[in-house]
Amino acid sequence: MASGSAFVRFWLCDRARETFLSSIAKEDLPAFRLACHDFSVRAAPFLFEETIVNFRASSFTKPARMAALDRIGHTVKTLTFSMTHTPETFLPPLLDPVTGEEVTFIYEPYVPSIKDSTSRLSNPTYGSWEMTDLLVKQYSPLFHAAANVSSFIRAISALPNLKHLRISCPGQEAGQRYRRSIVDYALISIRIAVERCSLPLLDTLSLASIHPGAALYLNPIMGFGARPNSLNRWKKISNLTICMDSIPFTPYPPLDHLKLLHSYLQIFASSLTDFVFRWQGVKGLSPLSLDKEVCLQGKSPGMACPRRCHLALRPLMFNQLSKMEVENIVVDAPQVSSFITAHRHTIREFNFEDTHLRSGTWDQALAPLTRISGSEKWKEKVEEVMDVPLLLSPMCIEEQKDQTLSEICYRLDLVLDSHLRLPNLNTTTIMSLKSGSFPSSDAFDAINSSLQSDDAERQDAVKKGNAIFAFKLKNKEGQEEAWNIDLKEKGAVGKGEAPEGKKADVTLSLSDEDFGKMVAGKTQAQRLFMSGKLKIKGDVMKATKMEPVLKKAQTKAKL
């Protein structure tokens, strides 16, 4: 009885209970909820706080699923809507069954009136009964589920405490960007659902691995089914992250997609405080300075609207922007300088990662900092941000400083010196752990050398890590190999998933290329994890303790 009473007191203490529940692995929470009703209720917020929906034909229409969503919807704070581009999601042309000729289909989202319960039966879903019958016969159930706006509204309305909406639509090939896709209809439906539902806490939007055309379907002004008050909902978004498939920087880039992106960013001009943008793939133009690109300023005779195609794009001006980060872009020094000057009253941090200067130097790009501060004393201040590597290969700094920086993190009050030099470090190991098929495996030699060179540092790493970490890498040829870092006893690095006779506490699986980028500081583990490129098995909390150890490779490995 004494132990039972003690547990009751522990369980009724909110802070102790929440700390205990937060430490339980998410995969163990479903079994924990089966113990009793109170356990089920208390554990639900931790299990469903971040919910992922891999959209299928029955995702929002199956009664059992919707009933379950009603029960746990109030606990969902982050919703990830995922729909991958596949051959099945591309739509073939509609054909007349009699003549065989292609039929034009102009889509208008259909939302039945709440007042008229019989409107679904009295009005055709796709404009006319003939078109509705044609679509039902020729298009798959997945299309009709994606175009079922009412079901999306029903699902989103069950999430009153939603704070973060994440949309992921990976897999579209560059050659398929002008084909109709079921994914686009789903984007229209989810946009309308967000606009029609009351979501007072929603302030963060992440578009992870999105295709360029999505900017049209998610645009509340130009998009299908937009209403006059649609814009008000999106003006409440203060944190925006976009990871978009690359629009290659060429002499003749697809101007329509770039203009759609520019127009989409204009929507958030008055409310955005944090903005992150990265091109996925090859480098692309800076989304913050598209109005200054020559290719977007001239008149193009091939445009559908010759009266408007010559009009210049309005410059992007974010009235409340305090933090900005762009990655994998091509930009001119005057464009960077102009952006800093225009946002000098609000911005506090701006990051340029994997950025290539097309013209000018970084000294010219950052000249506004000298004008703002009145001197060049800001160059004398150096700040090393823990999750941002400065430079990894001192031998090539002189060649790159005026053209490309792997990653730059400048702050208005504390800015990195662009002429910073790192000392040459001699790395020696007893036995190399490098594998020729895995270029990033250099990092394991660097980590091992660091651990073995200083007993005090090794003991400190073991004390803080207290776990065996396994890294399973996969190269471009599909080969897999594993390394382990033993921070439980020896403080050493070896090949294989774990030292002989032992088992890894945490296993991180990712590609050789992504691991190289992570160690080089060109990306962060959190970004890889959120995009599905990094998979973690075991104790996720312990995985966060690897960061200080990986930092040791950033000054020793040349990746």
mmCIF file with all atom_site columns, C-alpha atoms in Angstrom, residues 134-274:
data_model
loop_
_atom_site.group_PDB
_atom_site.id
_atom_site.type_symbol
_atom_site.label_atom_id
_atom_site.label_alt_id
_atom_site.label_comp_id
_atom_site.label_asym_id
_atom_site.label_entity_id
_atom_site.label_seq_id
_atom_site.pdbx_PDB_ins_code
_atom_site.Cartn_x
_atom_site.Cartn_y
_atom_site.Cartn_z
_atom_site.occupancy
_atom_site.B_iso_or_equiv
_atom_site.pdbx_formal_charge
_atom_site.auth_seq_id
_atom_site.auth_comp_id
_atom_site.auth_asym_id
_atom_site.auth_atom_id
_atom_site.pdbx_PDB_model_num
ATOM 1   C CA . LEU A 1 134 ? -16.525 11.493 -66.780 1.00 0.00 ? 134 LEU A CA 1
ATOM 2   C CA . LEU A 1 135 ? -14.163 12.134 -63.846 1.00 0.00 ? 135 LEU A CA 1
ATOM 3   C CA . VAL A 1 136 ? -15.662 9.349  -61.750 1.00 0.00 ? 136 VAL A CA 1
ATOM 4   C CA . LYS A 1 137 ? -15.131 6.860  -64.551 1.00 0.00 ? 137 LYS A CA 1
ATOM 5   C CA . GLN A 1 138 ? -11.638 7.928  -65.654 1.00 0.00 ? 138 GLN A CA 1
ATOM 6   C CA . TYR A 1 139 ? -9.886  9.136  -62.479 1.00 0.00 ? 139 TYR A CA 1
ATOM 7   C CA . SER A 1 140 ? -8.912  7.066  -59.443 1.00 0.00 ? 140 SER A CA 1
ATOM 8   C CA . PRO A 1 141 ? -10.505 7.313  -55.966 1.00 0.00 ? 141 PRO A CA 1
ATOM 9   C CA . LEU A 1 142 ? -7.351  9.100  -54.764 1.00 0.00 ? 142 LEU A CA 1
ATOM 10  C CA . PHE A 1 143 ? -8.178  12.061 -57.018 1.00 0.00 ? 143 PHE A CA 1
ATOM 11  C CA . HIS A 1 144 ? -11.709 12.356 -55.662 1.00 0.00 ? 144 HIS A CA 1
ATOM 12  C CA . ALA A 1 145 ? -10.395 12.117 -52.089 1.00 0.00 ? 145 ALA A CA 1
ATOM 13  C CA . ALA A 1 146 ? -7.877  14.901 -52.785 1.00 0.00 ? 146 ALA A CA 1
ATOM 14  C CA . ALA A 1 147 ? -10.594 17.097 -54.332 1.00 0.00 ? 147 ALA A CA 1
ATOM 15  C CA . ASN A 1 148 ? -13.026 16.439 -51.473 1.00 0.00 ? 148 ASN A CA 1
ATOM 16  C CA . VAL A 1 149 ? -12.645 19.832 -49.798 1.00 0.00 ? 149 VAL A CA 1
ATOM 17  C CA . SER A 1 150 ? -15.384 19.097 -47.260 1.00 0.00 ? 150 SER A CA 1
ATOM 18  C CA . SER A 1 151 ? -13.476 16.137 -45.838 1.00 0.00 ? 151 SER A CA 1
ATOM 19  C CA . PHE A 1 152 ? -10.358 18.287 -45.423 1.00 0.00 ? 152 PHE A CA 1
ATOM 20  C CA . ILE A 1 153 ? -12.369 20.959 -43.611 1.00 0.00 ? 153 ILE A CA 1
ATOM 21  C CA . ARG A 1 154 ? -13.871 18.280 -41.387 1.00 0.00 ? 154 ARG A CA 1
ATOM 22  C CA . ALA A 1 155 ? -10.408 16.939 -40.496 1.00 0.00 ? 155 ALA A CA 1
ATOM 23  C CA . ILE A 1 156 ? -8.686  20.284 -39.886 1.00 0.00 ? 156 ILE A CA 1
ATOM 24  C CA . SER A 1 157 ? -11.596 21.550 -37.771 1.00 0.00 ? 157 SER A CA 1
ATOM 25  C CA . ALA A 1 158 ? -10.883 18.684 -35.352 1.00 0.00 ? 158 ALA A CA 1
ATOM 26  C CA . LEU A 1 159 ? -7.482  20.246 -34.541 1.00 0.00 ? 159 LEU A CA 1
ATOM 27  C CA . PRO A 1 160 ? -8.340  23.415 -32.588 1.00 0.00 ? 160 PRO A CA 1
ATOM 28  C CA . ASN A 1 161 ? -4.899  23.668 -30.912 1.00 0.00 ? 161 ASN A CA 1
ATOM 29  C CA . LEU A 1 162 ? -2.838  23.275 -34.072 1.00 0.00 ? 162 LEU A CA 1
ATOM 30  C CA . LYS A 1 163 ? 0.275   25.484 -33.952 1.00 0.00 ? 163 LYS A CA 1
ATOM 31  C CA . HIS A 1 164 ? 2.459   24.133 -36.722 1.00 0.00 ? 164 HIS A CA 1
ATOM 32  C CA . LEU A 1 165 ? 1.396   22.886 -40.146 1.00 0.00 ? 165 LEU A CA 1
ATOM 33  C CA . ARG A 1 166 ? 4.000   20.976 -42.135 1.00 0.00 ? 166 ARG A CA 1
ATOM 34  C CA . ILE A 1 167 ? 3.351   20.001 -45.764 1.00 0.00 ? 167 ILE A CA 1
ATOM 35  C CA . SER A 1 168 ? 5.622   17.565 -47.588 1.00 0.00 ? 168 SER A CA 1
ATOM 36  C CA . CYS A 1 169 ? 5.227   16.561 -51.240 1.00 0.00 ? 169 CYS A CA 1
ATOM 37  C CA . PRO A 1 170 ? 8.516   14.991 -52.365 1.00 0.00 ? 170 PRO A CA 1
ATOM 38  C CA . GLY A 1 171 ? 9.270   12.972 -55.446 1.00 0.00 ? 171 GLY A CA 1
ATOM 39  C CA . GLN A 1 172 ? 8.347   15.213 -58.377 1.00 0.00 ? 172 GLN A CA 1
ATOM 40  C CA . GLU A 1 173 ? 10.835  14.979 -61.237 1.00 0.00 ? 173 GLU A CA 1
ATOM 41  C CA . ALA A 1 174 ? 11.836  18.178 -63.016 1.00 0.00 ? 174 ALA A CA 1
ATOM 42  C CA . GLY A 1 175 ? 10.506  16.893 -66.325 1.00 0.00 ? 175 GLY A CA 1
ATOM 43  C CA . GLN A 1 176 ? 7.021   16.394 -64.837 1.00 0.00 ? 176 GLN A CA 1
ATOM 44  C CA . ARG A 1 177 ? 6.484   19.879 -63.389 1.00 0.00 ? 177 ARG A CA 1
ATOM 45  C CA . TYR A 1 178 ? 3.873   20.910 -65.938 1.00 0.00 ? 178 TYR A CA 1
ATOM 46  C CA . ARG A 1 179 ? 1.765   17.774 -65.671 1.00 0.00 ? 179 ARG A CA 1
ATOM 47  C CA . ARG A 1 180 ? -1.434  17.725 -63.667 1.00 0.00 ? 180 ARG A CA 1
ATOM 48  C CA . SER A 1 181 ? -1.058  15.866 -60.416 1.00 0.00 ? 181 SER A CA 1
ATOM 49  C CA . ILE A 1 182 ? -3.432  14.684 -57.704 1.00 0.00 ? 182 ILE A CA 1
ATOM 50  C CA . VAL A 1 183 ? -1.007  16.222 -55.200 1.00 0.00 ? 183 VAL A CA 1
ATOM 51  C CA . ASP A 1 184 ? -1.906  19.702 -56.452 1.00 0.00 ? 184 ASP A CA 1
ATOM 52  C CA . TYR A 1 185 ? -5.604  19.111 -55.821 1.00 0.00 ? 185 TYR A CA 1
ATOM 53  C CA . ALA A 1 186 ? -4.787  17.982 -52.286 1.00 0.00 ? 186 ALA A CA 1
ATOM 54  C CA . LEU A 1 187 ? -2.803  21.205 -51.717 1.00 0.00 ? 187 LEU A CA 1
ATOM 55  C CA . ILE A 1 188 ? -5.792  23.256 -52.840 1.00 0.00 ? 188 ILE A CA 1
ATOM 56  C CA . SER A 1 189 ? -8.051  21.364 -50.440 1.00 0.00 ? 189 SER A CA 1
ATOM 57  C CA . ILE A 1 190 ? -5.777  21.725 -47.426 1.00 0.00 ? 190 ILE A CA 1
ATOM 58  C CA . ARG A 1 191 ? -5.301  25.421 -48.126 1.00 0.00 ? 191 ARG A CA 1
ATOM 59  C CA . ILE A 1 192 ? -9.047  26.020 -48.258 1.00 0.00 ? 192 ILE A CA 1
ATOM 60  C CA . ALA A 1 193 ? -9.548  23.930 -45.102 1.00 0.00 ? 193 ALA A CA 1
ATOM 61  C CA . VAL A 1 194 ? -7.060  26.057 -43.157 1.00 0.00 ? 194 VAL A CA 1
ATOM 62  C CA . GLU A 1 195 ? -8.784  29.222 -44.377 1.00 0.00 ? 195 GLU A CA 1
ATOM 63  C CA . ARG A 1 196 ? -12.276 28.015 -43.416 1.00 0.00 ? 196 ARG A CA 1
ATOM 64  C CA . CYS A 1 197 ? -11.412 26.603 -39.943 1.00 0.00 ? 197 CYS A CA 1
ATOM 65  C CA . SER A 1 198 ? -10.785 28.449 -36.709 1.00 0.00 ? 198 SER A CA 1
ATOM 66  C CA . LEU A 1 199 ? -7.124  27.850 -35.845 1.00 0.00 ? 199 LEU A CA 1
ATOM 67  C CA . PRO A 1 200 ? -6.195  30.678 -33.459 1.00 0.00 ? 200 PRO A CA 1
ATOM 68  C CA . LEU A 1 201 ? -2.811  29.191 -32.485 1.00 0.00 ? 201 LEU A CA 1
ATOM 69  C CA . LEU A 1 202 ? -1.497  28.395 -35.976 1.00 0.00 ? 202 LEU A CA 1
ATOM 70  C CA . ASP A 1 203 ? 1.562   30.591 -36.554 1.00 0.00 ? 203 ASP A CA 1
ATOM 71  C CA . THR A 1 204 ? 4.148   28.264 -38.126 1.00 0.00 ? 204 THR A CA 1
ATOM 72  C CA . LEU A 1 205 ? 4.139   26.862 -41.655 1.00 0.00 ? 205 LEU A CA 1
ATOM 73  C CA . SER A 1 206 ? 6.767   24.479 -43.049 1.00 0.00 ? 206 SER A CA 1
ATOM 74  C CA . LEU A 1 207 ? 6.813   23.428 -46.686 1.00 0.00 ? 207 LEU A CA 1
ATOM 75  C CA . ALA A 1 208 ? 9.270   20.540 -46.641 1.00 0.00 ? 208 ALA A CA 1
ATOM 76  C CA . SER A 1 209 ? 10.390  19.111 -49.965 1.00 0.00 ? 209 SER A CA 1
ATOM 77  C CA . ILE A 1 210 ? 7.794   20.957 -51.997 1.00 0.00 ? 210 ILE A CA 1
ATOM 78  C CA . HIS A 1 211 ? 7.663   21.300 -55.787 1.00 0.00 ? 211 HIS A CA 1
ATOM 79  C CA . PRO A 1 212 ? 7.766   24.784 -57.426 1.00 0.00 ? 212 PRO A CA 1
ATOM 80  C CA . GLY A 1 213 ? 4.184   24.614 -58.688 1.00 0.00 ? 213 GLY A CA 1
ATOM 81  C CA . ALA A 1 214 ? 2.910   24.332 -55.123 1.00 0.00 ? 214 ALA A CA 1
ATOM 82  C CA . ALA A 1 215 ? 3.329   28.095 -54.769 1.00 0.00 ? 215 ALA A CA 1
ATOM 83  C CA . LEU A 1 216 ? 0.333   28.528 -57.086 1.00 0.00 ? 216 LEU A CA 1
ATOM 84  C CA . TYR A 1 217 ? -1.974  26.058 -55.367 1.00 0.00 ? 217 TYR A CA 1
ATOM 85  C CA . LEU A 1 218 ? -1.133  27.324 -51.865 1.00 0.00 ? 218 LEU A CA 1
ATOM 86  C CA . ASN A 1 219 ? -1.542  30.979 -52.822 1.00 0.00 ? 219 ASN A CA 1
ATOM 87  C CA . PRO A 1 220 ? -4.726  32.385 -51.193 1.00 0.00 ? 220 PRO A CA 1
ATOM 88  C CA . ILE A 1 221 ? -4.919  35.203 -53.731 1.00 0.00 ? 221 ILE A CA 1
ATOM 89  C CA . MET A 1 222 ? -4.190  33.469 -57.017 1.00 0.00 ? 222 MET A CA 1
ATOM 90  C CA . GLY A 1 223 ? -5.120  29.941 -55.941 1.00 0.00 ? 223 GLY A CA 1
ATOM 91  C CA . PHE A 1 224 ? -8.250  28.005 -56.852 1.00 0.00 ? 224 PHE A CA 1
ATOM 92  C CA . GLY A 1 225 ? -11.234 28.610 -54.595 1.00 0.00 ? 225 GLY A CA 1
ATOM 93  C CA . ALA A 1 226 ? -9.739  31.746 -53.011 1.00 0.00 ? 226 ALA A CA 1
ATOM 94  C CA . ARG A 1 227 ? -12.076 34.155 -51.226 1.00 0.00 ? 227 ARG A CA 1
ATOM 95  C CA . PRO A 1 228 ? -11.611 37.862 -50.362 1.00 0.00 ? 228 PRO A CA 1
ATOM 96  C CA . ASN A 1 229 ? -10.853 37.052 -46.720 1.00 0.00 ? 229 ASN A CA 1
ATOM 97  C CA . SER A 1 230 ? -8.553  34.092 -47.451 1.00 0.00 ? 230 SER A CA 1
ATOM 98  C CA . LEU A 1 231 ? -5.453  36.244 -47.098 1.00 0.00 ? 231 LEU A CA 1
ATOM 99  C CA . ASN A 1 232 ? -6.250  37.132 -43.466 1.00 0.00 ? 232 ASN A CA 1
ATOM 100 C CA . ARG A 1 233 ? -5.616  33.585 -42.264 1.00 0.00 ? 233 ARG A CA 1
ATOM 101 C CA . TRP A 1 234 ? -2.108  33.404 -43.782 1.00 0.00 ? 234 TRP A CA 1
ATOM 102 C CA . LYS A 1 235 ? -1.136  36.848 -42.514 1.00 0.00 ? 235 LYS A CA 1
ATOM 103 C CA . LYS A 1 236 ? -1.044  35.305 -39.032 1.00 0.00 ? 236 LYS A CA 1
ATOM 104 C CA . ILE A 1 237 ? 1.890   33.092 -39.987 1.00 0.00 ? 237 ILE A CA 1
ATOM 105 C CA . SER A 1 238 ? 5.053   34.423 -38.351 1.00 0.00 ? 238 SER A CA 1
ATOM 106 C CA . ASN A 1 239 ? 7.431   31.479 -38.928 1.00 0.00 ? 239 ASN A CA 1
ATOM 107 C CA . LEU A 1 240 ? 7.884   30.168 -42.464 1.00 0.00 ? 240 LEU A CA 1
ATOM 108 C CA . THR A 1 241 ? 10.228  27.434 -43.683 1.00 0.00 ? 241 THR A CA 1
ATOM 109 C CA . ILE A 1 242 ? 10.379  26.403 -47.340 1.00 0.00 ? 242 ILE A CA 1
ATOM 110 C CA . CYS A 1 243 ? 12.475  23.608 -48.831 1.00 0.00 ? 243 CYS A CA 1
ATOM 111 C CA . MET A 1 244 ? 11.713  23.686 -52.551 1.00 0.00 ? 244 MET A CA 1
ATOM 112 C CA . ASP A 1 245 ? 12.901  21.526 -55.438 1.00 0.00 ? 245 ASP A CA 1
ATOM 113 C CA . SER A 1 246 ? 15.506  23.496 -57.342 1.00 0.00 ? 246 SER A CA 1
ATOM 114 C CA . ILE A 1 247 ? 14.776  25.731 -60.269 1.00 0.00 ? 247 ILE A CA 1
ATOM 115 C CA . PRO A 1 248 ? 18.263  25.568 -61.852 1.00 0.00 ? 248 PRO A CA 1
ATOM 116 C CA . PHE A 1 249 ? 20.122  28.826 -62.406 1.00 0.00 ? 249 PHE A CA 1
ATOM 117 C CA . THR A 1 250 ? 20.385  28.992 -66.188 1.00 0.00 ? 250 THR A CA 1
ATOM 118 C CA . PRO A 1 251 ? 20.297  31.833 -68.746 1.00 0.00 ? 251 PRO A CA 1
ATOM 119 C CA . TYR A 1 252 ? 16.611  30.980 -69.348 1.00 0.00 ? 252 TYR A CA 1
ATOM 120 C CA . PRO A 1 253 ? 15.104  29.700 -66.098 1.00 0.00 ? 253 PRO A CA 1
ATOM 121 C CA . PRO A 1 254 ? 11.350  28.915 -65.902 1.00 0.00 ? 254 PRO A CA 1
ATOM 122 C CA . LEU A 1 255 ? 10.115  32.424 -65.164 1.00 0.00 ? 255 LEU A CA 1
ATOM 123 C CA . ASP A 1 256 ? 6.567   31.368 -64.290 1.00 0.00 ? 256 ASP A CA 1
ATOM 124 C CA . HIS A 1 257 ? 7.667   29.304 -61.291 1.00 0.00 ? 257 HIS A CA 1
ATOM 125 C CA . LEU A 1 258 ? 9.994   32.048 -60.044 1.00 0.00 ? 258 LEU A CA 1
ATOM 126 C CA . LYS A 1 259 ? 7.227   34.641 -60.303 1.00 0.00 ? 259 LYS A CA 1
ATOM 127 C CA . LEU A 1 260 ? 4.812   32.343 -58.482 1.00 0.00 ? 260 LEU A CA 1
ATOM 128 C CA . LEU A 1 261 ? 7.346   31.964 -55.673 1.00 0.00 ? 261 LEU A CA 1
ATOM 129 C CA . HIS A 1 262 ? 7.846   35.725 -55.459 1.00 0.00 ? 262 HIS A CA 1
ATOM 130 C CA . SER A 1 263 ? 4.094   36.315 -55.338 1.00 0.00 ? 263 SER A CA 1
ATOM 131 C CA . TYR A 1 264 ? 3.674   33.662 -52.644 1.00 0.00 ? 264 TYR A CA 1
ATOM 132 C CA . LEU A 1 265 ? 6.313   35.248 -50.396 1.00 0.00 ? 265 LEU A CA 1
ATOM 133 C CA . GLN A 1 266 ? 4.593   38.630 -50.740 1.00 0.00 ? 266 GLN A CA 1
ATOM 134 C CA . ILE A 1 267 ? 1.662   37.187 -48.781 1.00 0.00 ? 267 ILE A CA 1
ATOM 135 C CA . PHE A 1 268 ? 3.735   37.008 -45.589 1.00 0.00 ? 268 PHE A CA 1
ATOM 136 C CA . ALA A 1 269 ? 5.424   40.403 -45.926 1.00 0.00 ? 269 ALA A CA 1
ATOM 137 C CA . SER A 1 270 ? 3.576   42.024 -43.031 1.00 0.00 ? 270 SER A CA 1
ATOM 138 C CA . SER A 1 271 ? 3.728   39.223 -40.463 1.00 0.00 ? 271 SER A CA 1
ATOM 139 C CA . LEU A 1 272 ? 6.867   37.132 -40.943 1.00 0.00 ? 272 LEU A CA 1
ATOM 140 C CA . THR A 1 273 ? 9.495   37.213 -38.163 1.00 0.00 ? 273 THR A CA 1
ATOM 141 C CA . ASP A 1 274 ? 11.479  34.033 -38.941 1.00 0.00 ? 274 ASP A CA 1
#
